[in-house]
Amino acid sequence: MHVETALEAVTARLGRFHWVVCSLLCSAYVYQALFNMSFVFTTMRSEHRCLIPECETADSLADMDPPWLPSAVPAGPREDTCRRYAPLSSGGQARCDGQGWSNMTVACDRWVYPNKDLSIMTEWDMVCSPSAEWQLTLVGTLSNMGRALGLPLFGLVSDALGRRMALLTGLAVSCVLGLARSFAPNYIAFISLEFVDPIFYDGIGGAAFIMGMELVPTASRGAWSAISHVIFALGLALLGVVAWLLPRWRLLLRVVYGSALLCLAALWFVPESVRWLASKGRTEEAFRVINKAAKMNRLPLVSTKQQTKDGTGHVGWGDGLSPAEQDRRDSPRPASFAEDMRDFARSRTLMLRLIVSCFSWVAIMFVYDGLAVYSVSLAGSRYLNFVLVELVEVPAALLTWWLMSAAGRRRTLVGSLILAAACCVAYHFLPAATDAADTPWARTAAVMLAKLFVTLAFTCTYVLSAELFPTRVRHTLYSLCATCGRLFGSALSPQMPLLGAVMESLPLLVSGAACFLCGLLSLILPETARSPLPDTVQEAEAIGRKDLPKRTDRA
């Protein structure tokens, strides 16, 4: 292929073009991270108590423990937040001391919070009702279900209309939906937008990752996966810092989604993937991008014409056609997307790998997102715990880069999953907090180590999912794996705090079992390190075989 040869000649080594494009793609990862876990803070639980209108007004929110409170509310944690004593005075006014209340309790109808604007829980008084807790966890579940729908949709958009189109469309629409959500007047409007928004923003990361994988040299694919995960982790930590500085859910959404418009303007200058252009027969456009890369990397421009001499010694252009035109004339009609998918489905080997990859995404995403959600339930500062659990992904991603090169993809994936399972199970046997002021650092460390190892697995499975499948259906199948992970893994992760009501360590024990089983099944997958990206079903089937054929079409 003329385009393939030219692309390898221009991008065999990392140059200025790679750094500029990958830096722009990394900005997309930052905003996907900010969008991705915003529900953790928009649904944050808060300390609260009954409002006592006989002794205070709705505006007096600063004092959560006034001296007269013990005489106005029953003792005990549940009664303290949901019930109060009825006043003795029939006129509705009571003395704010021990003599002004009866022994009869009544249900609270208003509550006091340290920060009324903290989250939807505090603004809309989502407390004490039987449905309040599951309504809050439902936000994260529906958010991840929206992501599950968006992944295959944008996989199809990316493979059919281009990686760049998927990237820009997803970010633009998500900015509008996110800003609209910050003005939601009630829970129904909020949760509806929370479901629709991820349909668009989750395609951002997938398109950016595939564009990077198709741009960088083979030896740098593991590095790109690691760097993209480092940027994603820093984006999540940045979310924790921004939420810490702006503890008001509406303002948080407006700052995050409003600033994303600047990212959209920068990403407009990202060129389309050359490999995707070539796979669609758009070789002239591919050569324009290649020459742009050559110019930025200070390499000779690639000529789109092949000079030949005729019998008279006159320098001409062969048949008068450029290589792009010759390719279109001499090559058979490219197979349609449906034909490519049928060829893939006929391969038992690739179908088995697809099933294992899908299960891996389910287990890994359940634990990966679940630990982030669970971190704000740990003792100590919720914001600090969230930031620490996310920052641990940075060394994990960098360690994955080295491990994937030294030990290979499969060993890295299996080993990290087994270690993550061990950390989750160890949490059950470590000492818990003895009182409200105590911080169980041993358990916090176990959660952080589990997040480190599951991030290793997540980074590795990102690479495997992109390296196992043929170019023409790569993003679609990659998105299918990720969709399963979102639909059956991430969608269940916000429910982890509910498991803690049965047994405190049950969320971690379930996570450990999922990691262990996933590690065993991952032994089925082949090793893809140092294998070229497959373009056809036959090349994809040959990955991992000792008799891997040489790719003469790359010569």
XYZ file of C-alpha atoms in Angstrom:
555
model
C 0.000 0.000 0.000
C 1.448 3.393 -1.041
C -0.112 5.172 1.921
C 1.081 2.575 4.428
C 4.652 2.734 3.123
C 4.653 6.524 3.154
C 3.164 6.665 6.641
C 5.784 4.298 8.050
C 8.556 6.297 6.401
C 7.334 9.573 7.891
C 6.279 8.333 11.343
C 8.883 5.624 11.971
C 10.266 7.850 14.710
C 8.468 10.194 17.052
C 8.692 13.777 15.886
C 7.113 17.172 16.334
C 3.941 16.063 14.521
C 3.419 13.215 16.966
C 3.969 15.397 20.021
C 1.594 18.127 18.843
C -1.228 15.785 17.827
C -0.894 13.561 20.899
C -0.835 16.603 23.184
C -4.090 17.817 21.679
C -5.604 14.358 22.037
C -4.520 14.313 25.696
C -6.577 17.445 26.333
C -9.615 15.422 25.246
C -8.715 12.809 27.875
C -8.621 15.467 30.595
C -12.165 16.561 29.860
C -13.474 13.043 29.477
C -12.142 12.390 32.989
C -13.770 15.560 34.334
C -17.106 14.586 32.784
C -16.773 10.922 33.662
C -16.851 11.031 37.475
C -18.626 14.325 38.096
C -21.629 12.374 39.437
C -19.527 11.382 42.478
C -19.633 15.012 43.623
C -23.020 16.110 42.279
C -24.604 13.309 44.357
C -22.319 13.612 47.382
C -23.863 12.721 50.744
C -23.796 15.334 53.454
C -24.260 15.699 57.189
C -27.777 16.894 57.960
C -30.314 17.353 60.750
C -33.924 18.465 61.158
C -34.740 22.107 60.788
C -36.468 23.344 63.978
C -38.592 26.300 62.782
C -39.556 27.262 66.366
C -35.909 28.034 67.129
C -34.288 28.904 63.804
C -34.939 30.005 60.267
C -34.023 28.303 57.019
C -31.216 30.807 56.514
C -29.404 29.927 59.738
C -27.466 27.031 58.280
C -24.071 27.521 59.847
C -24.648 25.966 63.269
C -25.174 22.198 62.980
C -25.005 21.649 66.751
C -26.746 24.481 68.644
C -26.950 24.126 72.451
C -30.722 23.537 72.427
C -30.594 20.713 69.830
C -30.503 17.727 72.289
C -33.847 18.800 73.718
C -35.466 19.224 70.286
C -34.493 15.944 68.605
C -34.287 12.340 69.885
C -30.959 10.710 70.585
C -29.555 8.265 68.033
C -28.183 8.710 64.542
C -31.302 7.826 62.514
C -33.859 9.660 64.680
C -31.524 12.641 64.884
C -31.818 13.265 61.122
C -35.381 12.200 60.353
C -37.539 12.931 63.408
C -37.950 15.704 65.991
C -39.961 16.332 69.171
C -43.261 18.118 68.824
C -43.428 21.535 70.549
C -45.580 21.860 73.664
C -47.008 25.231 72.649
C -50.163 24.915 70.547
C -49.356 28.205 68.852
C -46.404 26.648 67.148
C -43.803 28.478 69.286
C -41.762 26.647 71.874
C -39.110 27.571 74.381
C -35.790 26.494 72.966
C -34.774 24.575 76.047
C -35.594 21.292 77.732
C -38.992 22.517 78.907
C -40.463 23.413 75.529
C -40.949 19.975 73.943
C -43.189 16.973 74.385
C -42.073 13.359 74.334
C -43.977 12.716 71.091
C -41.914 12.714 67.886
C -42.986 13.878 64.450
C -41.347 13.451 61.044
C -39.113 16.260 59.838
C -40.207 18.113 56.753
C -37.151 20.362 56.330
C -33.453 19.866 57.018
C -30.307 21.829 57.751
C -26.957 21.163 56.002
C -23.485 22.652 56.388
C -23.715 23.566 52.687
C -27.170 23.636 51.096
C -25.663 23.885 47.567
C -23.226 20.984 47.948
C -25.108 18.419 45.839
C -28.528 17.416 44.590
C -29.032 15.599 47.890
C -28.771 18.813 49.894
C -30.555 21.107 47.432
C -33.551 18.833 46.898
C -33.673 17.319 50.423
C -33.087 13.750 49.264
C -32.943 12.351 52.781
C -35.016 10.155 55.085
C -37.402 8.867 52.380
C -37.124 5.145 51.497
C -36.189 6.021 47.907
C -33.586 8.703 48.680
C -30.522 6.454 48.778
C -31.241 4.517 45.611
C -32.162 7.720 43.801
C -28.662 8.993 44.477
C -26.946 5.756 43.413
C -29.190 5.609 40.349
C -27.505 8.745 38.996
C -24.171 6.955 38.608
C -25.822 3.831 37.239
C -27.733 5.719 34.539
C -24.632 7.736 33.729
C -22.688 4.546 33.036
C -25.590 3.087 31.066
C -25.509 6.192 28.887
C -21.801 5.615 28.354
C -22.557 2.023 27.393
C -24.930 3.232 24.676
C -22.545 5.894 23.455
C -19.559 3.614 23.011
C -20.979 1.452 20.179
C -22.692 4.472 18.622
C -19.458 6.420 18.415
C -17.551 3.305 17.417
C -19.790 3.125 14.354
C -19.464 6.877 13.753
C -15.687 6.624 14.057
C -15.342 3.672 11.675
C -17.888 5.033 9.191
C -17.378 8.827 9.269
C -13.946 9.204 10.817
C -12.169 9.419 14.164
C -12.051 13.230 14.017
C -15.789 13.513 13.400
C -16.543 11.321 16.432
C -14.137 13.295 18.611
C -15.449 16.768 17.773
C -19.131 15.830 17.723
C -18.966 14.049 21.076
C -17.221 16.941 22.814
C -19.438 19.672 21.318
C -22.749 18.033 22.188
C -21.528 17.038 25.643
C -20.593 20.647 26.459
C -24.143 21.746 25.686
C -25.743 18.931 27.696
C -23.457 19.429 30.679
C -24.172 23.136 30.886
C -27.902 22.404 30.559
C -27.642 19.930 33.451
C -26.218 22.648 35.686
C -29.556 24.490 35.297
C -31.756 21.428 35.954
C -34.806 22.512 38.000
C -35.549 19.081 39.513
C -34.356 15.503 39.863
C -36.133 14.190 36.747
C -34.566 16.821 34.494
C -31.163 16.266 36.085
C -31.142 12.502 35.762
C -32.446 12.630 32.186
C -29.547 14.856 31.135
C -27.158 12.722 33.203
C -28.201 9.725 31.101
C -27.980 11.456 27.704
C -24.710 13.335 28.264
C -22.428 10.237 28.515
C -23.791 8.923 25.221
C -21.724 11.677 23.640
C -18.776 12.323 25.925
C -17.634 8.714 26.272
C -16.884 8.595 22.556
C -14.262 11.288 23.131
C -11.732 9.032 24.834
C -12.277 6.102 22.481
C -11.758 8.221 19.358
C -8.685 9.933 20.856
C -7.156 6.616 21.896
C -7.689 4.952 18.524
C -6.304 8.013 16.706
C -3.168 7.826 18.834
C -2.775 4.078 18.365
C -3.042 4.477 14.589
C -0.556 7.360 14.557
C 2.397 6.337 16.705
C 5.002 3.710 15.690
C 4.455 0.108 16.774
C 7.104 0.348 19.488
C 5.347 3.373 21.017
C 1.807 1.968 21.270
C 2.323 0.830 24.866
C 3.722 4.268 25.716
C 0.677 5.971 24.222
C -1.655 3.813 26.297
C 0.318 4.577 29.452
C 0.495 8.319 28.767
C -3.209 8.538 27.964
C -4.010 6.836 31.260
C -1.667 9.152 33.154
C -3.485 12.136 31.655
C -6.865 10.568 32.456
C -5.802 9.949 36.068
C -4.541 13.520 36.422
C -7.876 14.695 35.030
C -9.734 12.706 37.698
C -7.473 14.090 40.426
C -8.089 17.569 39.017
C -11.813 16.920 39.337
C -11.353 16.168 43.037
C -9.388 19.400 43.522
C -11.939 21.501 41.607
C -14.801 19.945 43.593
C -12.873 20.664 46.796
C -12.431 24.324 45.811
C -15.969 24.671 44.402
C -18.254 22.703 46.750
C -21.394 23.709 44.839
C -22.644 21.233 42.283
C -24.118 23.715 39.812
C -21.001 25.880 39.772
C -18.809 22.778 39.443
C -20.636 21.648 36.289
C -20.531 25.115 34.743
C -16.792 25.483 35.262
C -15.986 21.991 33.979
C -18.223 21.988 30.908
C -17.753 25.672 30.095
C -13.959 25.393 29.999
C -14.285 22.372 27.673
C -15.254 24.769 24.878
C -11.590 25.869 24.762
C -10.564 22.233 24.310
C -13.051 21.923 21.448
C -11.431 24.883 19.683
C -7.961 23.312 20.040
C -9.067 19.867 18.809
C -10.406 21.412 15.605
C -6.794 21.411 14.326
C -6.283 17.647 14.841
C -6.037 15.877 11.436
C -7.929 12.726 10.554
C -6.278 9.329 11.091
C -4.180 8.409 8.044
C -4.878 4.712 8.492
C -8.635 5.346 8.533
C -8.390 7.514 5.401
C -6.391 4.801 3.636
C -8.837 2.066 4.687
C -11.624 4.094 3.073
C -9.712 4.607 -0.173
C -9.252 8.353 0.481
C -5.556 8.237 -0.337
C -5.206 11.811 -1.585
C -6.383 13.135 1.790
C -4.091 10.644 3.513
C -1.100 11.920 1.544
C -1.921 15.499 2.517
C -1.804 14.532 6.198
C 1.398 12.538 5.639
C 3.080 15.524 3.994
C 1.937 17.750 6.831
C 3.560 15.288 9.228
C 6.715 15.178 7.115
C 6.945 18.967 7.106
C 6.491 19.218 10.871
C 9.001 16.404 11.461
C 11.470 18.093 9.045
C 11.534 15.163 6.670
C 11.355 15.159 2.844
C 7.845 15.487 1.469
C 6.313 12.329 0.016
C 5.524 12.605 -3.683
C 2.085 11.351 -4.717
C 3.358 10.714 -8.262
C 5.722 8.068 -9.557
C 8.056 9.375 -12.238
C 8.915 6.930 -15.041
C 10.807 7.239 -18.279
C 9.231 6.191 -21.543
C 11.138 4.821 -24.461
C 12.142 8.289 -25.685
C 13.702 9.232 -22.383
C 10.931 11.699 -21.598
C 10.085 11.943 -17.933
C 6.371 11.296 -17.499
C 3.840 10.027 -14.955
C 3.303 6.409 -16.034
C -0.283 6.179 -17.249
C -0.866 9.774 -16.244
C -2.272 8.636 -12.903
C -1.073 9.334 -9.398
C -0.480 6.360 -7.099
C -3.778 7.178 -5.392
C -5.581 6.988 -8.725
C -3.687 3.820 -9.671
C -4.723 2.256 -6.335
C -8.361 3.020 -7.040
C -8.106 1.689 -10.591
C -6.109 -1.482 -9.933
C -7.378 -2.481 -6.496
C -10.617 -4.398 -6.021
C -13.576 -2.614 -4.461
C -13.062 -2.352 -0.677
C -15.323 -4.614 1.316
C -18.251 -2.944 3.042
C -18.442 -2.650 6.818
C -21.121 -5.371 6.929
C -18.884 -7.722 4.919
C -15.974 -7.014 7.255
C -18.124 -7.855 10.272
C -19.376 -11.073 8.654
C -15.785 -12.159 7.982
C -14.911 -11.458 11.590
C -17.929 -13.353 12.948
C -16.957 -16.458 10.946
C -13.674 -16.726 12.853
C -14.111 -18.840 15.996
C -10.694 -17.756 17.245
C -11.505 -14.059 17.053
C -14.995 -14.508 18.471
C -13.584 -16.296 21.532
C -11.050 -13.502 22.013
C -13.843 -10.959 21.699
C -15.905 -12.699 24.401
C -12.934 -12.856 26.791
C -12.113 -9.214 26.082
C -15.699 -8.203 26.831
C -15.673 -10.057 30.154
C -12.331 -8.481 31.036
C -13.779 -5.028 30.494
C -16.815 -5.878 32.668
C -14.744 -7.071 35.625
C -12.085 -4.380 35.362
C -14.541 -1.509 34.962
C -16.646 -2.729 37.891
C -13.609 -2.645 40.171
C -11.931 0.411 38.615
C -14.961 2.709 38.867
C -16.231 1.034 42.020
C -13.070 1.833 43.967
C -13.337 5.499 42.935
C -16.947 5.620 44.144
C -16.091 3.726 47.329
C -13.182 6.069 48.135
C -15.538 8.869 49.243
C -17.040 6.427 51.777
C -13.704 5.845 53.498
C -12.907 7.561 56.778
C -11.152 10.909 56.531
C -11.468 13.709 53.978
C -13.647 12.544 51.091
C -11.955 14.890 48.635
C -8.455 13.881 49.712
C -9.316 10.173 49.546
C -10.676 10.622 46.014
C -7.594 12.542 44.872
C -5.191 9.982 46.395
C -7.030 7.006 44.901
C -6.911 8.669 41.474
C -3.293 9.860 41.719
C -2.156 6.308 42.391
C -3.084 5.631 38.762
C -0.131 7.752 37.577
C 2.644 5.389 38.755
C 0.401 2.472 37.788
C 0.147 3.659 34.183
C 3.892 4.346 33.950
C 4.642 0.939 35.468
C 2.344 -0.665 32.893
C 4.360 0.953 30.106
C 7.520 -0.761 31.340
C 5.854 -4.072 32.191
C 4.117 -4.401 28.820
C 7.496 -4.017 27.095
C 9.418 -6.237 29.493
C 6.888 -8.969 30.289
C 4.343 -8.593 27.503
C 0.668 -7.708 27.490
C -0.801 -10.986 28.723
C 1.518 -11.518 31.693
C 1.017 -7.918 32.777
C -2.768 -8.249 32.563
C -3.007 -11.556 34.428
C -0.485 -10.635 37.120
C -2.032 -7.253 37.890
C -5.518 -8.762 38.194
C -4.354 -11.413 40.655
C -2.575 -8.795 42.781
C -5.645 -6.526 42.716
C -7.748 -9.464 43.942
C -5.293 -10.085 46.790
C -5.482 -6.438 47.933
C -9.281 -6.469 47.877
C -9.461 -9.624 49.967
C -6.799 -8.308 52.380
C -9.052 -5.319 53.131
C -11.442 -7.660 54.965
C -8.749 -8.748 57.441
C -7.307 -5.292 58.191
C -8.432 -3.294 61.269
C -11.312 -0.861 60.815
C -11.701 2.600 62.357
C -12.381 2.501 66.094
C -14.216 5.838 66.174
C -15.403 8.605 63.859
C -12.155 10.565 64.222
C -9.931 7.584 63.431
C -8.519 7.045 59.936
C -7.898 3.358 59.093
C -4.743 3.917 57.074
C -4.158 0.193 56.544
C -7.525 -0.171 54.811
C -7.015 3.041 52.857
C -3.646 1.714 51.680
C -5.264 -1.576 50.610
C -7.823 0.316 48.522
C -5.071 2.435 46.940
C -2.989 -0.641 46.091
C -6.042 -2.365 44.640
C -6.669 0.724 42.495
C -3.011 0.702 41.400
C -3.129 -2.915 40.241
C -6.541 -2.663 38.576
C -5.244 0.414 36.738
C -2.378 -1.732 35.488
C -4.953 -4.167 34.153
C -7.118 -1.385 32.709
C -4.192 0.206 30.860
C -3.132 -3.164 29.501
C -6.597 -4.222 28.347
C -6.926 -0.896 26.511
C -3.915 -1.876 24.405
C -5.016 -5.478 23.921
C -8.484 -4.436 22.757
C -6.969 -2.201 20.097
C -4.310 -4.696 18.969
C -6.463 -7.827 18.643
C -8.868 -6.709 15.911
C -8.573 -5.678 12.212
C -8.287 -2.008 11.260
C -11.599 -1.668 9.403
C -13.635 -2.853 12.407
C -11.174 -2.014 15.180
C -13.036 0.888 16.775
C -16.394 -0.880 16.530
C -15.132 -3.998 18.321
C -13.101 -1.961 20.779
C -16.283 -0.019 21.547
C -18.257 -3.252 21.928
C -15.820 -4.450 24.610
C -15.949 -1.084 26.350
C -19.750 -1.041 26.088
C -19.996 -4.344 27.927
C -17.672 -2.929 30.561
C -19.825 0.158 31.007
C -23.178 -1.619 30.840
C -22.422 -4.511 33.182
C -19.399 -3.208 35.113
C -19.427 0.563 35.520
C -23.236 0.707 35.739
C -23.138 -1.554 38.803
C -20.174 0.168 40.474
C -22.204 3.063 42.000
C -24.189 0.433 43.911
C -21.077 -0.670 45.844
C -21.945 1.487 48.900
C -25.226 -0.444 49.169
C -23.275 -3.698 49.550
C -21.545 -2.140 52.524
C -24.881 -2.073 54.365
C -24.820 -5.896 54.386
C -21.182 -6.208 55.440
C -18.633 -3.417 55.518
C -15.994 -5.255 53.498
C -18.408 -6.962 51.071
C -17.780 -4.441 48.228
C -14.077 -5.261 48.315
C -14.629 -9.021 48.551
C -16.888 -8.960 45.480
C -14.289 -6.872 43.641
C -11.570 -9.357 44.551
C -13.573 -12.300 43.207
C -14.209 -10.456 39.935
C -10.491 -9.672 39.483
C -9.413 -13.250 40.203
C -11.843 -14.796 37.711
C -10.920 -12.245 35.067
C -7.232 -13.002 35.549
C -7.800 -16.701 34.895
C -9.845 -16.107 31.734
C -7.278 -13.649 30.374
C -4.844 -16.544 29.908
C -6.848 -17.354 26.739
C -5.774 -14.122 25.036
C -2.638 -14.142 22.829
C 0.479 -12.064 23.327
C 0.374 -8.998 21.042
C 3.631 -7.286 21.984
C 5.744 -6.358 18.947
C 3.040 -7.597 16.571
C 1.959 -5.137 13.848
C -1.617 -3.893 13.950
C -3.682 -6.369 11.891
C -5.546 -5.018 8.876
C -7.399 -8.214 7.927
C -9.143 -11.083 9.702
C -6.356 -13.452 8.641
C -3.695 -11.219 10.166
C -5.719 -10.896 13.365
C -6.078 -14.689 13.642
C -2.327 -15.097 13.181
C -1.464 -12.980 16.244
C 0.161 -15.139 18.868
C 1.079 -17.928 16.427
C 4.693 -18.871 16.000
C 4.175 -19.080 12.232
C 3.029 -15.444 12.021
C 3.328 -14.625 8.315
C 5.403 -11.717 7.130
C 3.381 -8.809 5.851
C 4.601 -8.408 2.314
C 2.057 -5.659 1.657
C 4.065 -3.390 3.986
C 7.200 -3.639 1.932
